[in-house]
Short mmCIF file of C-alpha atoms and ligand atoms in Angstrom, two decimals:
data_model
loop_
_atom_site.label_atom_id
_atom_site.label_comp_id
_atom_site.label_asym_id
_atom_site.label_seq_id
_atom_site.Cartn_x
_atom_site.Cartn_y
_atom_site.Cartn_z
CA UNK R 1 12.26 18.77 -1.29
CA UNK R 2 14.28 16.16 -2.76
CA UNK R 3 16.18 13.70 -1.01
CA UNK R 4 19.55 13.17 -2.63
CA UNK R 5 21.61 11.37 0.03
CA UNK R 6 19.86 8.67 2.18
CA UNK R 7 21.62 6.78 4.68
CA UNK R 8 20.13 3.59 4.05
CA UNK R 9 19.34 3.99 0.07
CA UNK R 10 22.38 5.89 -0.91
CA UNK R 11 21.99 8.35 -3.61
CA UNK R 12 19.04 9.07 -5.47
CA UNK R 13 18.97 7.62 -9.46
CA UNK R 14 16.73 9.64 -11.38
CA UNK R 15 15.49 9.75 -15.10
CA UNK R 16 16.42 12.50 -17.51
CA UNK R 17 15.93 15.92 -16.09
CA UNK R 18 12.97 17.47 -17.94
CA UNK R 19 10.16 20.27 -17.48
CA UNK R 20 6.65 20.52 -17.25
CA UNK R 21 4.46 23.50 -17.24
CA UNK R 22 2.15 23.69 -14.25
CA UNK R 23 -0.18 26.65 -14.45
CA UNK R 24 1.67 28.32 -16.83
CA UNK R 25 5.41 28.13 -14.99
CA UNK R 26 8.08 25.66 -15.80
CA UNK R 27 8.62 23.03 -13.16
CA UNK R 28 11.51 20.81 -13.23
CA UNK R 29 10.87 17.07 -12.97
CA UNK R 30 12.58 13.83 -13.79
CA UNK R 31 11.53 11.43 -16.61
CA UNK R 32 9.25 8.57 -15.41
CA UNK R 33 8.67 10.21 -11.67
CA UNK R 34 5.03 10.92 -11.08
CA UNK R 35 3.76 14.12 -11.85
CA UNK R 36 2.79 14.50 -8.21
CA UNK R 37 6.26 13.97 -6.87
CA UNK R 38 7.86 16.59 -9.02
CA UNK R 39 4.92 19.00 -7.74
CA UNK R 40 5.58 18.28 -4.04
CA UNK R 41 9.34 18.50 -4.95
CA UNK R 42 8.59 22.18 -6.41
CA UNK R 43 6.70 23.34 -3.43
CA UNK R 44 3.09 22.97 -5.04
CA UNK R 45 0.86 21.20 -2.68
CA UNK R 46 -2.53 21.94 -3.77
CA UNK R 47 -3.52 19.90 -6.75
CA UNK R 48 -7.00 20.87 -7.44
CA UNK R 49 -10.32 22.28 -5.76
CA UNK R 50 -13.27 20.84 -4.98
CA UNK R 51 -16.56 21.35 -6.85
CA UNK R 52 -19.09 22.83 -4.68
CA UNK R 53 -17.13 24.51 -1.83
CA UNK R 54 -13.51 25.26 -3.84
CA UNK R 55 -11.67 23.86 -1.11
CA UNK R 56 -8.29 22.83 -1.79
CA UNK R 57 -7.03 18.99 -2.16
CA UNK R 58 -3.48 17.37 -2.66
CA UNK R 59 -2.04 14.30 -2.31
CA UNK R 60 -3.43 11.59 0.13
CA UNK R 61 -2.78 8.18 -0.79
CA UNK R 62 0.06 8.29 -3.51
CA UNK R 63 -0.99 4.98 -4.75
CA UNK R 64 -3.93 5.76 -7.20
CA UNK R 65 -6.71 4.98 -4.90
CA UNK R 66 -8.31 7.90 -3.62
CA UNK R 67 -8.32 10.36 -6.45
CA UNK R 68 -7.53 13.37 -4.42
CA UNK R 69 -4.38 14.15 -6.53
CA UNK R 70 -6.40 14.49 -9.91
CA UNK R 71 -5.38 17.45 -12.35
CA UNK R 72 -5.63 18.31 -15.81
CA UNK R 73 -2.81 17.03 -17.90
CA UNK R 74 -2.44 17.80 -21.49
CA UNK R 75 -6.06 18.66 -21.68
CA UNK R 76 -7.49 15.62 -20.29
CA UNK R 77 -9.51 16.20 -16.92
CA UNK R 78 -9.08 13.88 -13.80
CA UNK R 79 -5.66 12.27 -14.43
CA UNK R 80 -4.34 10.77 -11.20
CA UNK R 81 -1.15 12.72 -10.90
CA UNK R 82 0.34 10.30 -8.21
CA UNK R 83 0.83 7.37 -10.44
CA UNK R 84 1.38 9.22 -13.79
CA UNK R 85 4.73 9.47 -15.18
CA UNK R 86 5.92 12.75 -15.88
CA UNK R 87 7.01 13.36 -19.67
CA UNK R 88 8.53 16.36 -21.30
CA UNK R 89 6.48 19.13 -21.92
CA UNK R 90 3.43 17.96 -20.26
CA UNK R 91 0.89 20.73 -19.30
CA UNK R 92 -0.49 20.32 -15.99
CA UNK R 93 -3.24 22.31 -14.62
CA UNK R 94 -4.86 22.79 -11.17
CA UNK R 95 -8.47 21.27 -11.65
CA UNK R 96 -11.72 22.82 -10.57
CA UNK R 97 -14.53 20.79 -9.77
CA UNK R 98 -14.82 17.99 -12.23
CA UNK R 99 -12.58 19.96 -14.96
CA UNK R 100 -13.00 20.66 -18.42
CA UNK R 101 -11.79 18.63 -21.49
CA UNK R 102 -9.08 20.82 -23.20
CA UNK R 103 -8.53 22.41 -19.56
CA UNK R 104 -9.01 25.86 -18.09
CA UNK R 105 -8.96 28.38 -20.65
CA UNK R 106 -8.85 25.94 -23.60
CA UNK R 107 -5.09 25.80 -23.19
CA UNK R 108 -3.18 22.13 -23.32
CA UNK R 109 -4.39 20.49 -26.66
CA UNK R 110 -1.62 18.62 -27.22
CA UNK R 111 -1.74 14.95 -26.80
CA UNK R 112 0.75 13.34 -24.79
CA UNK W 1 -11.03 -14.43 -27.68
CA UNK W 2 -9.70 -14.90 -24.05
CA UNK W 3 -6.21 -15.64 -23.18
CA UNK W 4 -5.58 -18.46 -20.90
CA UNK W 5 -3.41 -19.57 -18.20
CA UNK W 6 -3.67 -22.25 -15.63
CA UNK W 7 -2.86 -19.94 -12.72
CA UNK W 8 -3.58 -16.27 -12.39
CA UNK W 9 -2.20 -14.34 -9.51
CA UNK W 10 -3.58 -10.73 -9.03
CA UNK W 11 -1.10 -8.54 -7.06
CA UNK W 12 2.82 -8.84 -7.15
CA UNK W 13 3.31 -8.09 -3.64
CA UNK W 14 5.36 -10.50 -1.56
CA UNK W 15 2.05 -12.76 -1.14
CA UNK W 16 1.54 -12.93 -4.86
CA UNK W 17 5.36 -13.53 -6.07
CA UNK W 18 5.65 -15.98 -3.34
CA UNK W 19 2.49 -17.94 -4.88
CA UNK W 20 3.55 -17.35 -8.25
CA UNK W 21 7.18 -18.77 -7.61
CA UNK W 22 6.02 -21.82 -5.91
CA UNK W 23 3.55 -22.49 -8.52
CA UNK W 24 5.94 -21.79 -11.05
CA UNK W 25 8.59 -24.29 -9.58
CA UNK W 26 6.11 -26.88 -9.64
CA UNK W 27 5.64 -26.65 -13.15
CA UNK W 28 2.33 -24.63 -13.50
CA UNK W 29 1.87 -21.88 -16.18
CA UNK W 30 1.89 -18.85 -14.07
CA UNK W 31 0.86 -15.15 -14.92
CA UNK W 32 1.29 -12.27 -12.25
CA UNK W 33 -0.77 -9.42 -12.91
CA UNK W 34 -0.15 -5.85 -11.13
CA UNK W 35 -1.29 -2.25 -11.54
CA UNK W 36 2.17 -0.72 -10.93
CA UNK W 37 5.07 -0.43 -13.28
CA UNK W 38 7.18 -2.58 -11.02
CA UNK W 39 6.37 -5.64 -9.10
CA UNK W 40 7.16 -5.93 -5.10
CA UNK W 41 4.09 -4.44 -3.90
CA UNK W 42 4.71 -2.65 -0.46
CA UNK W 43 8.07 -4.22 -0.17
CA UNK W 44 10.28 -1.78 -1.91
CA UNK W 45 9.22 0.85 0.70
CA UNK W 46 10.49 -1.21 3.81
CA UNK W 47 13.93 -0.18 3.94
CA UNK W 48 14.25 -1.50 7.76
CA UNK W 49 15.25 -4.75 8.75
CA UNK W 50 12.66 -7.30 9.24
CA UNK W 51 11.92 -9.38 12.81
CA UNK W 52 11.24 -12.91 12.96
CA UNK W 53 13.40 -16.06 12.68
CA UNK W 54 16.45 -16.45 10.33
CA UNK W 55 14.23 -18.95 8.24
CA UNK W 56 12.36 -15.61 7.53
CA UNK W 57 14.81 -13.47 6.84
CA UNK W 58 14.96 -11.49 9.86
CA UNK W 59 17.67 -8.63 9.71
CA UNK W 60 17.15 -8.51 5.72
CA UNK W 61 15.30 -5.35 4.57
CA UNK W 62 12.46 -5.45 2.52
CA UNK W 63 14.21 -3.92 -0.53
CA UNK W 64 16.46 -7.02 -0.69
CA UNK W 65 13.82 -9.51 0.06
CA UNK W 66 11.52 -7.98 -3.01
CA UNK W 67 14.79 -8.15 -5.26
CA UNK W 68 15.23 -11.73 -4.50
CA UNK W 69 11.64 -12.27 -5.08
CA UNK W 70 11.69 -11.05 -8.68
CA UNK W 71 14.75 -13.14 -9.41
CA UNK W 72 13.42 -16.34 -8.09
CA UNK W 73 10.17 -15.55 -10.00
CA UNK W 74 12.05 -15.21 -13.17
CA UNK W 75 13.99 -18.63 -12.63
CA UNK W 76 10.76 -20.21 -11.95
CA UNK W 77 9.48 -19.02 -15.64
CA UNK W 78 6.53 -17.02 -14.00
CA UNK W 79 5.28 -14.30 -16.43
CA UNK W 80 4.43 -10.91 -15.21
CA UNK W 81 2.06 -8.48 -16.76
CA UNK W 82 2.46 -4.86 -15.39
CA UNK W 83 0.74 -1.61 -15.64
CA UNK W 84 -2.53 -3.87 -15.96
CA UNK W 85 -5.47 -3.49 -13.42
CA UNK W 86 -7.80 -6.39 -12.71
CA UNK W 87 -10.90 -4.64 -12.82
CA UNK W 88 -13.33 -7.62 -12.32
CA UNK W 89 -13.67 -11.18 -11.76
CA UNK W 90 -16.56 -12.84 -13.80
CA UNK W 91 -17.88 -16.58 -13.48
CA UNK W 92 -15.68 -19.58 -14.41
CA UNK W 93 -12.50 -17.68 -12.90
CA UNK W 94 -12.11 -15.32 -16.01
CA UNK W 95 -10.63 -11.88 -15.04
CA UNK W 96 -11.15 -8.72 -16.65
CA UNK W 97 -7.95 -6.75 -17.33
CA UNK W 98 -7.58 -2.99 -18.41
CA UNK W 99 -3.98 -2.05 -19.77
CA UNK W 100 -2.77 0.40 -22.52
CA UNK W 101 -6.70 2.18 -22.93
CA UNK W 102 -8.09 -1.19 -23.66
CA UNK W 103 -9.59 -4.01 -21.90
CA UNK W 104 -8.93 -7.99 -22.18
CA UNK W 105 -9.88 -11.26 -20.51
CA UNK W 106 -7.93 -13.65 -18.98
CA UNK W 107 -9.31 -17.20 -18.18
CA UNK W 108 -7.63 -19.31 -15.30
CA UNK W 109 -7.90 -22.57 -14.20
CA UNK W 110 -7.01 -21.15 -10.72
CA UNK W 111 -6.97 -17.62 -9.35
CA UNK W 112 -4.94 -16.52 -6.49
CA UNK W 113 -6.14 -13.06 -5.11
CA UNK W 114 -3.17 -11.29 -3.44
CA UNK W 115 -4.38 -7.53 -3.84
CA UNK W 116 -2.91 -6.49 -0.46
CA UNK W 117 -4.48 -3.73 1.72
CA UNK W 118 -5.81 0.05 1.71
CA UNK W 119 -4.70 2.40 4.23
CA UNK W 120 -7.43 3.72 6.85
CA UNK W 121 -8.32 7.59 6.88
CA UNK W 122 -9.41 9.44 9.83
CA UNK W 123 -11.76 12.18 9.57
CA UNK W 124 -11.10 15.46 11.77
CA UNK W 125 -11.78 19.04 11.10
CA UNK W 126 -9.28 19.91 8.18
CA UNK W 127 -8.24 16.27 7.39
CA UNK W 128 -8.91 16.87 3.71
CA UNK W 129 -6.29 19.92 3.76
CA UNK W 130 -3.16 19.32 1.33
CA UNK W 131 -0.64 17.78 3.81
CA UNK W 132 -2.60 15.45 5.46
CA UNK W 133 -1.59 11.80 4.04
CA UNK W 134 -1.26 8.32 4.73
CA UNK W 135 1.71 7.14 6.64
CA UNK W 136 2.10 4.56 3.79
CA UNK W 137 1.83 7.60 1.05
CA UNK W 138 4.74 9.28 3.01
CA UNK W 139 6.78 6.03 2.68
CA UNK W 140 6.13 5.68 -0.95
CA UNK W 141 7.30 9.38 -1.38
CA UNK W 142 10.40 9.27 0.62
CA UNK W 143 11.80 5.89 -0.37
CA UNK W 144 10.75 5.48 -3.96
CA UNK W 145 10.19 8.76 -5.42
CA UNK W 146 12.65 10.39 -3.16
CA UNK W 147 10.67 13.41 -2.34
CA UNK W 148 9.95 14.99 1.21
CA UNK W 149 6.35 15.79 1.59
CA UNK W 150 7.45 18.33 4.34
CA UNK W 151 9.59 19.43 6.84
CA UNK W 152 7.64 19.01 10.25
CA UNK W 153 5.48 16.33 10.65
CA UNK W 154 2.99 14.92 13.30
CA UNK W 155 2.42 11.25 13.19
CA UNK W 156 -1.10 9.92 14.31
CA UNK W 157 -0.75 6.33 15.38
CA UNK W 158 1.55 4.46 17.04
CA UNK W 159 1.49 0.91 16.01
CA UNK W 160 4.53 -0.45 13.84
CA UNK W 161 3.52 1.73 10.65
CA UNK W 162 3.36 4.99 12.49
CA UNK W 163 6.63 4.00 14.60
CA UNK W 164 8.44 2.98 11.32
CA UNK W 165 7.32 5.85 9.20
CA UNK W 166 8.24 8.48 11.95
CA UNK W 167 11.82 7.07 12.14
CA UNK W 168 12.00 7.02 8.35
CA UNK W 169 10.72 10.64 7.98
CA UNK W 170 13.70 11.60 10.41
CA UNK W 171 16.33 9.38 8.47
CA UNK W 172 15.20 11.13 5.27
CA UNK W 173 15.88 14.62 6.86
CA UNK W 174 12.46 15.87 8.16
CA UNK W 175 11.51 16.82 11.73
CA UNK W 176 8.91 14.67 13.48
CA UNK W 177 7.10 17.10 16.37
CA UNK W 178 4.98 14.13 17.95
CA UNK W 179 3.45 10.98 17.44
CA UNK W 180 0.11 10.93 19.20
CA UNK W 181 -1.87 7.50 20.19
CA UNK W 182 -5.29 7.45 21.59
CA UNK W 183 -4.81 4.28 23.14
CA UNK W 184 -3.13 4.37 26.61
CA UNK W 185 -0.15 2.25 25.55
CA UNK W 186 2.23 1.91 22.25
CA UNK W 187 0.74 -0.78 19.70
CA UNK W 188 4.02 -1.52 17.93
CA UNK W 189 7.11 -3.43 18.65
CA UNK W 190 9.36 -1.89 21.74
CA UNK W 191 12.38 -1.69 19.55
CA UNK W 192 10.60 0.45 17.08
CA UNK W 193 9.44 2.96 19.92
CA UNK W 194 12.77 3.24 21.58
CA UNK W 195 14.53 3.91 18.40
CA UNK W 196 11.85 7.01 17.68
CA UNK W 197 12.19 8.05 21.39
CA UNK W 198 15.96 8.21 21.30
CA UNK W 199 15.85 10.44 18.27
CA UNK W 200 13.85 13.21 20.49
CA UNK W 201 10.61 12.35 19.18
CA UNK W 202 7.78 12.30 21.91
CA UNK W 203 5.18 9.56 21.76
CA UNK W 204 2.06 11.04 23.24
CA UNK W 205 -0.30 8.26 24.42
CA UNK W 206 -4.06 9.12 25.53
CA UNK W 207 -3.68 11.83 22.83
CA UNK W 208 -5.45 12.49 19.46
CA UNK W 209 -5.41 14.89 16.70
CA UNK W 210 -8.14 17.29 17.13
CA UNK W 211 -8.09 19.33 13.90
CA UNK W 212 -5.71 20.62 11.20
CA UNK W 213 -5.33 24.36 10.30
CA UNK W 214 -4.14 26.29 7.62
CA UNK W 215 -5.92 28.10 4.29
CA UNK W 216 -3.99 26.22 1.18
CA UNK W 217 -2.52 23.23 3.43
CA UNK W 218 -1.60 22.36 6.70
CA UNK W 219 0.07 24.94 8.98
CA UNK W 220 -0.60 23.79 12.01
CA UNK W 221 -2.13 20.74 14.17
CA UNK W 222 -4.12 20.89 17.52
CA UNK W 223 -3.75 17.83 19.81
CA UNK W 224 -5.33 17.02 23.08
CA UNK W 225 -5.39 14.43 25.64
CA UNK W 226 -8.43 11.70 25.73
CA UNK W 227 -9.88 9.91 28.23
CA UNK W 228 -10.65 6.29 28.41
CA UNK W 229 -13.58 6.95 26.04
CA UNK W 230 -11.35 8.97 23.67
CA UNK W 231 -13.27 12.18 24.47
CA UNK W 232 -11.04 14.84 24.40
CA UNK W 233 -10.58 16.49 27.80
CA UNK W 234 -11.29 20.14 27.87
CA UNK W 235 -8.06 22.37 28.63
CA UNK W 236 -5.54 19.99 27.32
CA UNK W 237 -5.55 21.29 23.77
CA UNK W 238 -2.07 22.01 22.42
CA UNK W 239 -0.95 23.74 19.10
CA UNK W 240 1.79 22.27 17.03
CA UNK W 241 3.63 23.92 14.02
CA UNK W 242 3.49 21.45 11.32
CA UNK W 243 3.41 21.30 7.53
CA UNK W 244 2.55 17.46 7.44
CA UNK W 245 0.01 15.04 9.34
CA UNK W 246 0.57 11.38 8.61
CA UNK W 247 -2.18 8.91 9.37
CA UNK W 248 -1.08 5.53 10.53
CA UNK W 249 -4.32 4.52 11.82
CA UNK W 250 -4.62 0.69 10.11
CA UNK W 251 -4.88 -1.16 7.06
CA UNK W 252 -7.97 -2.68 5.60
CA UNK W 253 -8.06 -5.68 3.19
CA UNK W 254 -8.48 -4.77 -0.54
CA UNK W 255 -11.29 -7.37 -0.80
CA UNK W 256 -13.28 -6.15 -3.99
CA UNK W 257 -12.13 -8.84 -6.23
CA UNK W 258 -12.99 -11.37 -3.68
CA UNK W 259 -16.39 -10.07 -3.00
CA UNK W 260 -17.03 -9.74 -6.51
CA UNK W 261 -16.16 -13.35 -6.99
CA UNK W 262 -18.74 -14.16 -4.19
CA UNK W 263 -16.63 -15.43 -1.52
CA UNK W 264 -18.06 -15.48 1.98
CA UNK W 265 -16.68 -13.12 4.25
CA UNK W 266 -16.36 -12.72 8.32
CA UNK W 267 -15.68 -9.33 9.97
CA UNK W 268 -12.57 -9.72 12.03
CA UNK W 269 -11.27 -6.59 13.54
CA UNK W 270 -7.77 -7.94 14.85
CA UNK W 271 -7.29 -8.49 10.78
CA UNK W 272 -8.19 -5.14 9.77
CA UNK W 273 -12.15 -5.81 9.06
CA UNK W 274 -14.25 -7.99 6.59
CA UNK W 275 -11.97 -10.90 5.73
CA UNK W 276 -12.53 -13.69 3.00
CA UNK W 277 -13.09 -17.08 4.54
CA UNK W 278 -10.67 -19.31 3.49
CA UNK W 279 -9.20 -23.14 4.46
CA UNK W 280 -5.57 -24.46 5.29
CA UNK W 281 -4.93 -24.29 1.67
CA UNK W 282 -5.78 -20.62 1.32
CA UNK W 283 -8.98 -21.79 -0.62
CA UNK W 284 -11.70 -19.46 -0.53
CA UNK W 285 -15.62 -20.47 -0.21
CA UNK W 286 -15.44 -20.35 -4.19
CA UNK W 287 -13.64 -23.27 -5.61
CA UNK W 288 -10.36 -22.66 -7.44
CA UNK W 289 -9.98 -19.03 -5.82
CA UNK W 290 -7.58 -18.40 -3.41
CA UNK W 291 -6.17 -15.48 -1.27
CA UNK W 292 -3.07 -14.58 0.66
CA UNK W 293 -1.45 -11.84 2.25
CA UNK W 294 -3.25 -8.58 3.47
CA UNK W 295 -6.29 -9.39 1.77
CA UNK W 296 -6.49 -12.58 4.08
CA UNK W 297 -6.22 -10.79 6.96
CA UNK W 298 -3.71 -7.82 7.62
CA UNK W 299 -0.45 -9.22 9.24
CA UNK W 300 3.22 -8.71 7.87
CA UNK W 301 5.22 -9.14 4.74
CA UNK W 302 6.61 -12.36 6.07
CA UNK W 303 3.33 -14.21 7.08
CA UNK W 304 2.01 -12.77 3.53
CA UNK W 305 4.82 -14.65 1.74
CA UNK W 306 4.26 -17.98 3.45
CA UNK W 307 0.49 -17.61 2.69
CA UNK W 308 1.49 -16.97 -1.02
CA UNK W 309 3.74 -20.02 -0.70
CA UNK W 310 0.52 -22.07 0.43
CA UNK W 311 -1.67 -20.77 -2.19
CA UNK W 312 0.78 -21.45 -4.69
CA UNK W 313 1.45 -25.00 -3.72
CA UNK W 314 -2.15 -26.09 -3.35
CA UNK W 315 -3.30 -24.59 -6.68
CA UNK W 316 -0.37 -26.36 -8.44
CA UNK W 317 -1.47 -29.62 -6.46
CA UNK W 318 -5.00 -28.97 -7.28
CA UNK W 319 -4.01 -28.78 -10.97
CA UNK W 320 -2.00 -31.88 -10.83
CA UNK W 321 1.44 -30.32 -10.72
CA UNK W 322 2.38 -31.88 -7.26
CA UNK W 323 1.29 -35.28 -6.26
CA UNK W 324 -0.70 -35.36 -3.31
CA UNK W 325 2.08 -36.69 -0.89
CA UNK W 326 4.40 -34.06 -2.05
CA UNK W 327 2.09 -30.97 -2.02
CA UNK W 328 0.98 -32.21 1.66
CA UNK W 329 4.71 -32.23 2.68
CA UNK W 330 5.31 -28.86 1.13
CA UNK W 331 2.70 -27.30 2.78
CA UNK W 332 3.21 -28.91 6.06
CA UNK W 333 6.43 -27.26 6.22
CA UNK W 334 4.89 -23.75 5.30
CA UNK W 335 2.47 -24.50 8.06
CA UNK W 336 5.10 -24.78 10.50
CA UNK W 337 6.79 -21.72 9.73
CA UNK W 338 3.42 -19.75 9.87
CA UNK W 339 2.83 -21.12 13.29
CA UNK W 340 6.32 -19.82 14.28
CA UNK W 341 5.66 -16.53 12.96
CA UNK W 342 2.07 -16.26 14.83
CA UNK W 343 3.73 -16.95 18.28
CA UNK W 344 4.79 -14.51 21.26
CA UNK W 345 2.73 -11.69 22.52
CA UNK W 346 1.95 -9.92 18.93
CA UNK W 347 1.33 -13.18 17.03
CA UNK W 348 -0.87 -14.95 19.44
CA UNK W 349 -3.91 -12.72 18.65
CA UNK W 350 -3.46 -13.12 14.97
CA UNK W 351 -3.30 -16.83 15.45
CA UNK W 352 -6.34 -16.97 17.31
CA UNK W 353 -8.04 -14.90 14.58
CA UNK W 354 -6.79 -16.79 11.91
CA UNK W 355 -8.01 -19.81 13.53
CA UNK W 356 -11.59 -18.52 14.09
CA UNK W 357 -11.16 -18.06 10.11
CA UNK W 358 -10.43 -21.74 9.34
CA UNK W 359 -13.29 -22.64 11.84
CA UNK W 360 -15.94 -20.15 10.25
CA UNK W 361 -14.91 -21.57 6.79
CA UNK W 362 -15.89 -25.23 7.94
CA UNK W 363 -19.33 -24.39 8.97
CA UNK W 364 -20.19 -22.59 5.52
C1 LIG C 1 4.98 1.28 6.63
C2 LIG C 1 4.95 -0.60 6.60
C3 LIG C 1 5.64 -1.02 7.52
C4 LIG C 1 5.78 -2.58 7.43
N1 LIG C 1 6.46 -3.20 8.17
C5 LIG C 1 6.74 -4.58 8.24
C6 LIG C 1 7.84 -5.63 8.77
O1 LIG C 1 8.63 -4.78 9.44
N2 LIG C 1 7.83 -6.70 8.50
C7 LIG C 1 6.70 -7.46 7.93
O2 LIG C 1 6.73 -8.31 7.88
N3 LIG C 1 5.66 -6.56 7.40
C8 LIG C 1 5.66 -5.40 7.44
N4 LIG C 1 4.57 -4.72 6.83
C9 LIG C 1 3.65 -5.48 6.12
C10 LIG C 1 3.51 -5.91 4.79
O3 LIG C 1 4.07 -4.54 3.80
C11 LIG C 1 2.57 -6.26 4.35
O4 LIG C 1 2.06 -6.85 5.06
C12 LIG C 1 2.99 -7.01 3.12
O5 LIG C 1 3.57 -5.94 2.09
C13 LIG C 1 1.49 -7.52 2.63
O6 LIG C 1 2.00 -8.16 1.23
P1 LIG C 1 0.83 -8.57 0.16
O7 LIG C 1 1.55 -9.21 -1.00
O8 LIG C 1 -0.26 -8.98 0.86
O9 LIG C 1 0.18 -6.91 -0.63
P2 LIG C 1 0.87 -5.97 -1.11
O10 LIG C 1 2.33 -6.09 -0.86
O11 LIG C 1 0.21 -4.61 -0.95
O12 LIG C 1 0.71 -6.21 -2.74
C14 LIG C 1 -0.36 -6.09 -3.42
C15 LIG C 1 -0.36 -5.63 -4.79
O13 LIG C 1 -1.33 -5.96 -5.78
C16 LIG C 1 -1.73 -4.81 -6.49
N5 LIG C 1 -3.15 -4.78 -6.62
C17 LIG C 1 -4.09 -4.65 -5.92
N6 LIG C 1 -5.18 -4.75 -6.49
C18 LIG C 1 -5.00 -4.81 -7.91
C19 LIG C 1 -5.90 -4.99 -8.74
N7 LIG C 1 -7.09 -5.14 -8.86
N8 LIG C 1 -5.18 -5.23 -10.04
C20 LIG C 1 -3.77 -5.31 -10.18
N9 LIG C 1 -3.30 -5.06 -9.31
C21 LIG C 1 -3.93 -4.98 -8.03
C22 LIG C 1 -1.29 -3.53 -5.58
O14 LIG C 1 -0.77 -2.38 -6.30
C23 LIG C 1 0.25 -4.41 -4.72
O15 LIG C 1 1.18 -4.20 -5.84
C24 LIG C 1 4.68 -3.06 6.80
C25 LIG C 1 3.72 -2.60 6.13
C26 LIG C 1 3.97 -1.23 5.96
C27 LIG C 1 2.75 -0.04 5.34
S1 LIG C 2 -3.15 10.31 -4.13
FE1 LIG C 2 -4.71 8.84 -4.00
S2 LIG C 2 -5.12 8.81 -5.85
FE2 LIG C 2 -3.45 10.15 -6.13
#
């Protein structure tokens, strides 16, 4: 959920409206915001599954420190989505384990 | 060939910015480095009004203080290098920088480390589920990115961070179902606690979170009363319908670079754990390497700025930009303000712990 009006901060100023493709589906984002913010705003909470037990993981520190939020972005695995700015047309994939270059299913060859 | 500067400041939070401003004003060549795209550290998340005396900008919101620091740094001729991680510190105060897919080096005559702190985690069954996150992470999301991570939250920890972020969640439109605190009493300031209570949020002292439940993310939290040994009391479990669990269980100094530089440390729980020893100039046991802010012991933004000023003045003085007389006078004023900040029932403990550091430094 996005916070448009805030009692202290006022109205939100956001970048240009863009579209990401997340696991094949379009997700609205604003240019420059972290990929993770766009995902949470769109109701996505699971960013990856762990290697051994396939447990879901999502955002934890939002500071780029814990690596819980890593996903495969434009074919590159282990991208920290909480500190990586969203760009139009990015292909974002839920990562399984350590991920694969080129992403699951070989999609997302574009270089951002 | 490595780039050179007189003073390199690592971290552009309140401590680092204040250090850079003082050193820049004294005439030193200063570069501040931060891994973020924007300077300010934690300040831009802090939309509540600050405490303390007028000299410490009480009543001003962190956001405004941050903007002022940016302007002052520019006026003082400070250079900033953003989007740049300092990944290491090598002999002779040479910093390793990682930026734009390459690495480079920066040699400095003095280094001021102001890297801040990281949030502590708390392990309980289900703590890795999406929806469990740091209170600071929540604050970053709602204030910087303007996104609410959930609709119904449980806050774990009733220190200042837990109380303030609870209130900020309410302001942003979420419901805070409860604040649980293992200790028998609230750790944060009374004003913050009463604001949260007045908004109808129960603060349950002597309670902890037992587990988080849910399949692909948090759907429920189970809490229980604890005895004086933090053991859950059977039969007191309660299930809360929440989609978010925020952890506000303390901060620890982010000290990797200080360790790498070979600085001596002491374990001081009241200041957040392992803290690099430093003297009254904020200089560590390594010559020319200074620390300030949360890295030098977890306190507040106001003390972080004063410590930054001390480090900036001392470093500039050591490089000949301030006469001894002028340097000592200016540092004396900062010491007075710091002492004023460390008074009262909340400040005293920190004053004693800080004194411990100075004494330990002398025996090294
Ligand atoms: C919820 C909350 C409420 C608070 N309320 C108050 C309050 O009411 N009053 C008050 O006075 N204080 C308050 N504080 C405390 C205050 O935020 C901190 O004490 C203060 O921000 C510490 O400043 P700092 O400069 O040491 O660190 P920070 O503000 O954390 O800045 C450190 C900076 O260094 C960067 N960095 C770290 N390592 C590297 C590296 N290797 N390379 C490059 N960059 C690096 C970080 O990304 C960061 O930008 C609050 C804190 C929180 C979390
Ligand atoms: S949430 Fe911790 S690195 Fe992104």
